[in-house]
PDB file of N, CA and C in Angstrom:
ATOM      1  N   MET A  50     -40.051 -20.044  33.140  1.00  0.00           N
ATOM      2  CA  MET A  50     -40.030 -21.231  33.894  1.00  0.00           C
ATOM      3  C   MET A  50     -38.604 -21.667  33.971  1.00  0.00           C
ATOM      4  N   ASN A  51     -38.093 -21.424  32.730  1.00  0.00           N
ATOM      5  CA  ASN A  51     -36.353 -22.003  32.528  1.00  0.00           C
ATOM      6  C   ASN A  51     -35.565 -21.259  33.490  1.00  0.00           C
ATOM      7  N   THR A  52     -35.713 -20.320  33.675  1.00  0.00           N
ATOM      8  CA  THR A  52     -35.028 -19.395  34.770  1.00  0.00           C
ATOM      9  C   THR A  52     -34.995 -19.946  36.118  1.00  0.00           C
ATOM     10  N   LEU A  53     -35.874 -20.585  36.406  1.00  0.00           N
ATOM     11  CA  LEU A  53     -35.938 -21.387  37.750  1.00  0.00           C
ATOM     12  C   LEU A  53     -35.370 -22.813  37.765  1.00  0.00           C
ATOM     13  N   GLY A  54     -35.168 -23.326  36.683  1.00  0.00           N
ATOM     14  CA  GLY A  54     -34.762 -24.410  36.178  1.00  0.00           C
ATOM     15  C   GLY A  54     -35.800 -25.639  36.005  1.00  0.00           C
ATOM     16  N   LEU A  55     -37.121 -25.145  35.817  1.00  0.00           N
ATOM     17  CA  LEU A  55     -38.069 -26.083  35.525  1.00  0.00           C
ATOM     18  C   LEU A  55     -38.169 -26.357  33.976  1.00  0.00           C
ATOM     19  N   GLU A  56     -38.763 -27.604  33.710  1.00  0.00           N
ATOM     20  CA  GLU A  56     -38.975 -28.053  32.274  1.00  0.00           C
ATOM     21  C   GLU A  56     -40.432 -27.907  31.979  1.00  0.00           C
ATOM     22  N   ARG A  57     -40.775 -27.888  30.415  1.00  0.00           N
ATOM     23  CA  ARG A  57     -41.767 -27.538  30.136  1.00  0.00           C
ATOM     24  C   ARG A  57     -43.082 -28.750  30.533  1.00  0.00           C
ATOM     25  N   ARG A  58     -42.493 -29.853  30.973  1.00  0.00           N
ATOM     26  CA  ARG A  58     -43.581 -30.942  31.464  1.00  0.00           C
ATOM     27  C   ARG A  58     -43.838 -30.540  32.654  1.00  0.00           C
ATOM     28  N   ASP A  59     -43.044 -29.841  33.481  1.00  0.00           N
ATOM     29  CA  ASP A  59     -43.243 -29.417  34.966  1.00  0.00           C
ATOM     30  C   ASP A  59     -44.234 -28.425  35.078  1.00  0.00           C
ATOM     31  N   GLY A  60     -44.197 -27.581  34.032  1.00  0.00           N
ATOM     32  CA  GLY A  60     -45.239 -26.487  33.849  1.00  0.00           C
ATOM     33  C   GLY A  60     -46.516 -26.986  33.601  1.00  0.00           C
ATOM     34  N   ARG A  61     -46.540 -27.933  32.728  1.00  0.00           N
ATOM     35  CA  ARG A  61     -47.849 -28.830  32.461  1.00  0.00           C
ATOM     36  C   ARG A  61     -48.360 -29.535  33.900  1.00  0.00           C
ATOM     37  N   ASN A  62     -47.555 -30.209  34.467  1.00  0.00           N
ATOM     38  CA  ASN A  62     -47.886 -30.586  35.662  1.00  0.00           C
ATOM     39  C   ASN A  62     -48.398 -29.665  36.759  1.00  0.00           C
ATOM     40  N   LEU A  63     -47.926 -28.760  36.932  1.00  0.00           N
ATOM     41  CA  LEU A  63     -48.166 -27.868  37.659  1.00  0.00           C
ATOM     42  C   LEU A  63     -49.571 -26.996  37.501  1.00  0.00           C
ATOM     43  N   LEU A  64     -49.754 -26.921  36.328  1.00  0.00           N
ATOM     44  CA  LEU A  64     -51.305 -26.499  35.830  1.00  0.00           C
ATOM     45  C   LEU A  64     -52.303 -27.695  36.190  1.00  0.00           C
ATOM     46  N   LEU A  65     -51.838 -28.957  35.951  1.00  0.00           N
ATOM     47  CA  LEU A  65     -52.746 -30.072  36.226  1.00  0.00           C
ATOM     48  C   LEU A  65     -53.096 -30.245  37.549  1.00  0.00           C
ATOM     49  N   VAL A  66     -51.863 -30.002  38.711  1.00  0.00           N
ATOM     50  CA  VAL A  66     -52.004 -30.067  40.163  1.00  0.00           C
ATOM     51  C   VAL A  66     -53.037 -28.782  40.320  1.00  0.00           C
ATOM     52  N   ALA A  67     -52.795 -27.966  40.165  1.00  0.00           N
ATOM     53  CA  ALA A  67     -53.338 -26.502  40.549  1.00  0.00           C
ATOM     54  C   ALA A  67     -54.820 -26.626  40.167  1.00  0.00           C
ATOM     55  N   ALA A  68     -55.214 -27.229  38.991  1.00  0.00           N
ATOM     56  CA  ALA A  68     -56.725 -27.550  38.409  1.00  0.00           C
ATOM     57  C   ALA A  68     -57.392 -28.389  39.345  1.00  0.00           C
ATOM     58  N   VAL A  69     -56.558 -29.689  39.361  1.00  0.00           N
ATOM     59  CA  VAL A  69     -57.457 -30.448  40.242  1.00  0.00           C
ATOM     60  C   VAL A  69     -57.901 -30.390  41.737  1.00  0.00           C
ATOM     61  N   VAL A  70     -56.703 -29.799  42.253  1.00  0.00           N
ATOM     62  CA  VAL A  70     -56.790 -29.335  43.629  1.00  0.00           C
ATOM     63  C   VAL A  70     -58.153 -28.047  43.739  1.00  0.00           C
ATOM     64  N   THR A  71     -57.949 -27.403  42.815  1.00  0.00           N
ATOM     65  CA  THR A  71     -58.697 -26.185  42.743  1.00  0.00           C
ATOM     66  C   THR A  71     -60.391 -26.649  42.741  1.00  0.00           C
ATOM     67  N   LEU A  72     -60.624 -27.562  41.686  1.00  0.00           N
ATOM     68  CA  LEU A  72     -61.921 -28.238  41.487  1.00  0.00           C
ATOM     69  C   LEU A  72     -62.320 -29.294  42.825  1.00  0.00           C
ATOM     70  N   VAL A  73     -61.374 -29.834  43.533  1.00  0.00           N
ATOM     71  CA  VAL A  73     -61.583 -30.664  44.404  1.00  0.00           C
ATOM     72  C   VAL A  73     -61.945 -29.919  45.800  1.00  0.00           C
ATOM     73  N   ILE A  74     -61.095 -28.913  46.158  1.00  0.00           N
ATOM     74  CA  ILE A  74     -61.788 -27.923  47.215  1.00  0.00           C
ATOM     75  C   ILE A  74     -62.846 -27.236  46.746  1.00  0.00           C
ATOM     76  N   ALA A  75     -63.342 -26.588  45.846  1.00  0.00           N
ATOM     77  CA  ALA A  75     -64.388 -25.983  45.301  1.00  0.00           C
ATOM     78  C   ALA A  75     -65.756 -26.796  45.464  1.00  0.00           C
ATOM     79  N   ALA A  76     -65.537 -28.227  45.209  1.00  0.00           N
ATOM     80  CA  ALA A  76     -66.571 -29.080  44.934  1.00  0.00           C
ATOM     81  C   ALA A  76     -67.045 -29.670  46.568  1.00  0.00           C
ATOM     82  N   THR A  77     -65.961 -29.679  47.362  1.00  0.00           N
ATOM     83  CA  THR A  77     -66.296 -30.417  48.578  1.00  0.00           C
ATOM     84  C   THR A  77     -66.415 -29.519  49.640  1.00  0.00           C
ATOM     85  N   SER A  78     -66.087 -27.991  49.648  1.00  0.00           N
ATOM     86  CA  SER A  78     -66.303 -27.079  50.416  1.00  0.00           C
ATOM     87  C   SER A  78     -67.677 -26.754  50.778  1.00  0.00           C
ATOM     88  N   GLU A  79     -68.176 -26.104  51.921  1.00  0.00           N
ATOM     89  CA  GLU A  79     -69.758 -25.509  52.107  1.00  0.00           C
ATOM     90  C   GLU A  79     -69.426 -24.004  51.997  1.00  0.00           C
ATOM     91  N   GLY A  80     -70.755 -23.542  51.646  1.00  0.00           N
ATOM     92  CA  GLY A  80     -70.835 -22.174  51.732  1.00  0.00           C
ATOM     93  C   GLY A  80     -71.378 -21.831  50.394  1.00  0.00           C
ATOM     94  N   PRO A  81     -71.555 -20.333  50.206  1.00  0.00           N
ATOM     95  CA  PRO A  81     -72.136 -19.495  48.709  1.00  0.00           C
ATOM     96  C   PRO A  81     -70.977 -20.088  47.781  1.00  0.00           C
ATOM     97  N   THR A  82     -71.406 -19.848  46.623  1.00  0.00           N
ATOM     98  CA  THR A  82     -70.486 -19.986  45.475  1.00  0.00           C
ATOM     99  C   THR A  82     -69.259 -19.494  45.446  1.00  0.00           C
ATOM    100  N   TRP A  83     -69.379 -18.217  45.898  1.00  0.00           N
ATOM    101  CA  TRP A  83     -68.164 -17.378  45.757  1.00  0.00           C
ATOM    102  C   TRP A  83     -67.148 -17.692  46.827  1.00  0.00           C
ATOM    103  N   VAL A  84     -67.661 -18.229  47.995  1.00  0.00           N
ATOM    104  CA  VAL A  84     -66.886 -18.669  49.020  1.00  0.00           C
ATOM    105  C   VAL A  84     -66.227 -19.740  48.514  1.00  0.00           C
ATOM    106  N   ARG A  85     -66.913 -20.862  47.948  1.00  0.00           N
ATOM    107  CA  ARG A  85     -66.203 -21.812  47.471  1.00  0.00           C
ATOM    108  C   ARG A  85     -65.195 -21.659  46.432  1.00  0.00           C
ATOM    109  N   LEU A  86     -65.555 -20.841  45.454  1.00  0.00           N
ATOM    110  CA  LEU A  86     -64.447 -20.614  44.491  1.00  0.00           C
ATOM    111  C   LEU A  86     -63.131 -19.736  45.029  1.00  0.00           C
ATOM    112  N   VAL A  87     -63.417 -18.912  45.842  1.00  0.00           N
ATOM    113  CA  VAL A  87     -62.372 -18.450  46.720  1.00  0.00           C
ATOM    114  C   VAL A  87     -61.334 -19.381  47.353  1.00  0.00           C
ATOM    115  N   ALA A  88     -61.931 -20.470  47.987  1.00  0.00           N
ATOM    116  CA  ALA A  88     -61.256 -21.248  48.894  1.00  0.00           C
ATOM    117  C   ALA A  88     -60.674 -22.429  47.851  1.00  0.00           C
ATOM    118  N   GLY A  89     -61.313 -22.778  46.751  1.00  0.00           N
ATOM    119  CA  GLY A  89     -60.789 -23.199  45.957  1.00  0.00           C
ATOM    120  C   GLY A  89     -59.336 -22.707  45.067  1.00  0.00           C
ATOM    121  N   GLY A  90     -59.424 -21.410  45.031  1.00  0.00           N
ATOM    122  CA  GLY A  90     -58.372 -20.416  44.386  1.00  0.00           C
ATOM    123  C   GLY A  90     -57.203 -20.537  45.129  1.00  0.00           C
ATOM    124  N   ILE A  91     -57.447 -20.595  46.685  1.00  0.00           N
ATOM    125  CA  ILE A  91     -56.282 -20.274  47.542  1.00  0.00           C
ATOM    126  C   ILE A  91     -55.862 -21.632  47.623  1.00  0.00           C
ATOM    127  N   GLY A  92     -56.605 -22.875  47.791  1.00  0.00           N
ATOM    128  CA  GLY A  92     -55.906 -24.228  47.731  1.00  0.00           C
ATOM    129  C   GLY A  92     -55.295 -24.666  46.485  1.00  0.00           C
ATOM    130  N   GLY A  93     -55.531 -24.068  45.434  1.00  0.00           N
ATOM    131  CA  GLY A  93     -55.031 -24.167  44.122  1.00  0.00           C
ATOM    132  C   GLY A  93     -53.528 -23.580  44.246  1.00  0.00           C
ATOM    133  N   LEU A  94     -53.426 -22.216  44.690  1.00  0.00           N
ATOM    134  CA  LEU A  94     -52.446 -21.446  44.859  1.00  0.00           C
ATOM    135  C   LEU A  94     -51.169 -21.986  45.834  1.00  0.00           C
ATOM    136  N   VAL A  95     -51.959 -22.414  46.862  1.00  0.00           N
ATOM    137  CA  VAL A  95     -50.914 -23.073  47.881  1.00  0.00           C
ATOM    138  C   VAL A  95     -50.315 -24.274  47.295  1.00  0.00           C
ATOM    139  N   SER A  96     -50.958 -25.013  46.565  1.00  0.00           N
ATOM    140  CA  SER A  96     -50.636 -26.625  45.885  1.00  0.00           C
ATOM    141  C   SER A  96     -49.525 -26.008  44.894  1.00  0.00           C
ATOM    142  N   SER A  97     -49.907 -25.039  44.372  1.00  0.00           N
ATOM    143  CA  SER A  97     -48.824 -24.527  43.223  1.00  0.00           C
ATOM    144  C   SER A  97     -47.557 -24.296  43.680  1.00  0.00           C
ATOM    145  N   VAL A  98     -47.479 -23.525  44.775  1.00  0.00           N
ATOM    146  CA  VAL A  98     -46.245 -22.926  45.267  1.00  0.00           C
ATOM    147  C   VAL A  98     -45.477 -23.963  46.060  1.00  0.00           C
ATOM    148  N   VAL A  99     -46.180 -25.115  46.677  1.00  0.00           N
ATOM    149  CA  VAL A  99     -45.485 -26.359  47.043  1.00  0.00           C
ATOM    150  C   VAL A  99     -45.081 -27.325  45.850  1.00  0.00           C
ATOM    151  N   PHE A 100     -45.789 -27.271  44.628  1.00  0.00           N
ATOM    152  CA  PHE A 100     -45.082 -28.162  43.617  1.00  0.00           C
ATOM    153  C   PHE A 100     -44.183 -27.692  43.083  1.00  0.00           C
ATOM    154  N   VAL A 101     -43.975 -26.267  43.130  1.00  0.00           N
ATOM    155  CA  VAL A 101     -42.876 -25.471  42.482  1.00  0.00           C
ATOM    156  C   VAL A 101     -41.444 -25.953  43.362  1.00  0.00           C
ATOM    157  N   LEU A 102     -41.785 -25.481  44.718  1.00  0.00           N
ATOM    158  CA  LEU A 102     -40.692 -25.615  45.552  1.00  0.00           C
ATOM    159  C   LEU A 102     -40.141 -27.007  45.471  1.00  0.00           C
ATOM    160  N   SER A 103     -41.130 -28.178  45.767  1.00  0.00           N
ATOM    161  CA  SER A 103     -40.459 -29.554  45.838  1.00  0.00           C
ATOM    162  C   SER A 103     -40.011 -30.110  44.485  1.00  0.00           C
ATOM    163  N   THR A 104     -40.597 -29.517  43.434  1.00  0.00           N
ATOM    164  CA  THR A 104     -39.737 -29.912  41.966  1.00  0.00           C
ATOM    165  C   THR A 104     -38.349 -29.230  42.035  1.00  0.00           C
ATOM    166  N   LEU A 105     -38.336 -28.101  42.394  1.00  0.00           N
ATOM    167  CA  LEU A 105     -36.951 -27.423  42.560  1.00  0.00           C
ATOM    168  C   LEU A 105     -36.103 -27.902  43.431  1.00  0.00           C
ATOM    169  N   LEU A 106     -36.638 -28.287  44.401  1.00  0.00           N
ATOM    170  CA  LEU A 106     -35.628 -29.010  45.317  1.00  0.00           C
ATOM    171  C   LEU A 106     -35.188 -30.623  44.813  1.00  0.00           C
ATOM    172  N   ILE A 107     -36.197 -31.038  44.171  1.00  0.00           N
ATOM    173  CA  ILE A 107     -36.140 -32.584  43.627  1.00  0.00           C
ATOM    174  C   ILE A 107     -34.745 -32.362  42.142  1.00  0.00           C
ATOM    175  N   ASN A 108     -35.034 -31.379  41.577  1.00  0.00           N
ATOM    176  CA  ASN A 108     -34.381 -31.341  40.390  1.00  0.00           C
ATOM    177  C   ASN A 108     -32.808 -30.911  40.886  1.00  0.00           C
ATOM    178  N   ARG A 109     -32.650 -30.183  42.126  1.00  0.00           N
ATOM    179  CA  ARG A 109     -31.378 -29.819  42.482  1.00  0.00           C
ATOM    180  C   ARG A 109     -30.825 -30.816  43.038  1.00  0.00           C
ATOM    181  N   TYR A 110     -31.404 -31.615  43.925  1.00  0.00           N
ATOM    182  CA  TYR A 110     -30.539 -32.626  44.703  1.00  0.00           C
ATOM    183  C   TYR A 110     -30.994 -34.209  44.493  1.00  0.00           C
ATOM    184  N   LYS A 111     -31.460 -34.384  43.337  1.00  0.00           N
ATOM    185  CA  LYS A 111     -31.812 -35.453  42.648  1.00  0.00           C
ATOM    186  C   LYS A 111     -30.381 -36.444  42.509  1.00  0.00           C
ATOM    187  N   PRO A 112     -30.099 -37.903  42.565  1.00  0.00           N
ATOM    188  CA  PRO A 112     -29.058 -38.328  41.919  1.00  0.00           C
ATOM    189  C   PRO A 112     -28.758 -38.364  40.571  1.00  0.00           C
ATOM    190  N   ASP A 113     -27.534 -38.436  40.102  1.00  0.00           N
ATOM    191  CA  ASP A 113     -27.527 -38.240  38.599  1.00  0.00           C
ATOM    192  C   ASP A 113     -28.049 -39.317  37.841  1.00  0.00           C
ATOM    193  N   HIS A 114     -28.063 -40.487  38.594  1.00  0.00           N
ATOM    194  CA  HIS A 114     -28.508 -41.650  38.018  1.00  0.00           C
ATOM    195  C   HIS A 114     -30.155 -41.581  37.711  1.00  0.00           C
ATOM    196  N   TRP A 115     -30.709 -40.553  37.974  1.00  0.00           N
ATOM    197  CA  TRP A 115     -32.364 -40.782  37.866  1.00  0.00           C
ATOM    198  C   TRP A 115     -32.601 -39.958  36.285  1.00  0.00           C
TER     199      TRP A 115
END
């Protein structure tokens, strides 16, 4: 994670976001259990990618006084 420019705190937040999104999607989707788990996993993966990209962009372009 350090090679990307992410801090330890960002990694913790990434796991938290992915877990919450996965649980919410799995709990609210319809279908058999395996379908709900797959949908939750895909949603968690997509949210993780978006989180990393947005964090990298924020870290790169944020003002110095932040």
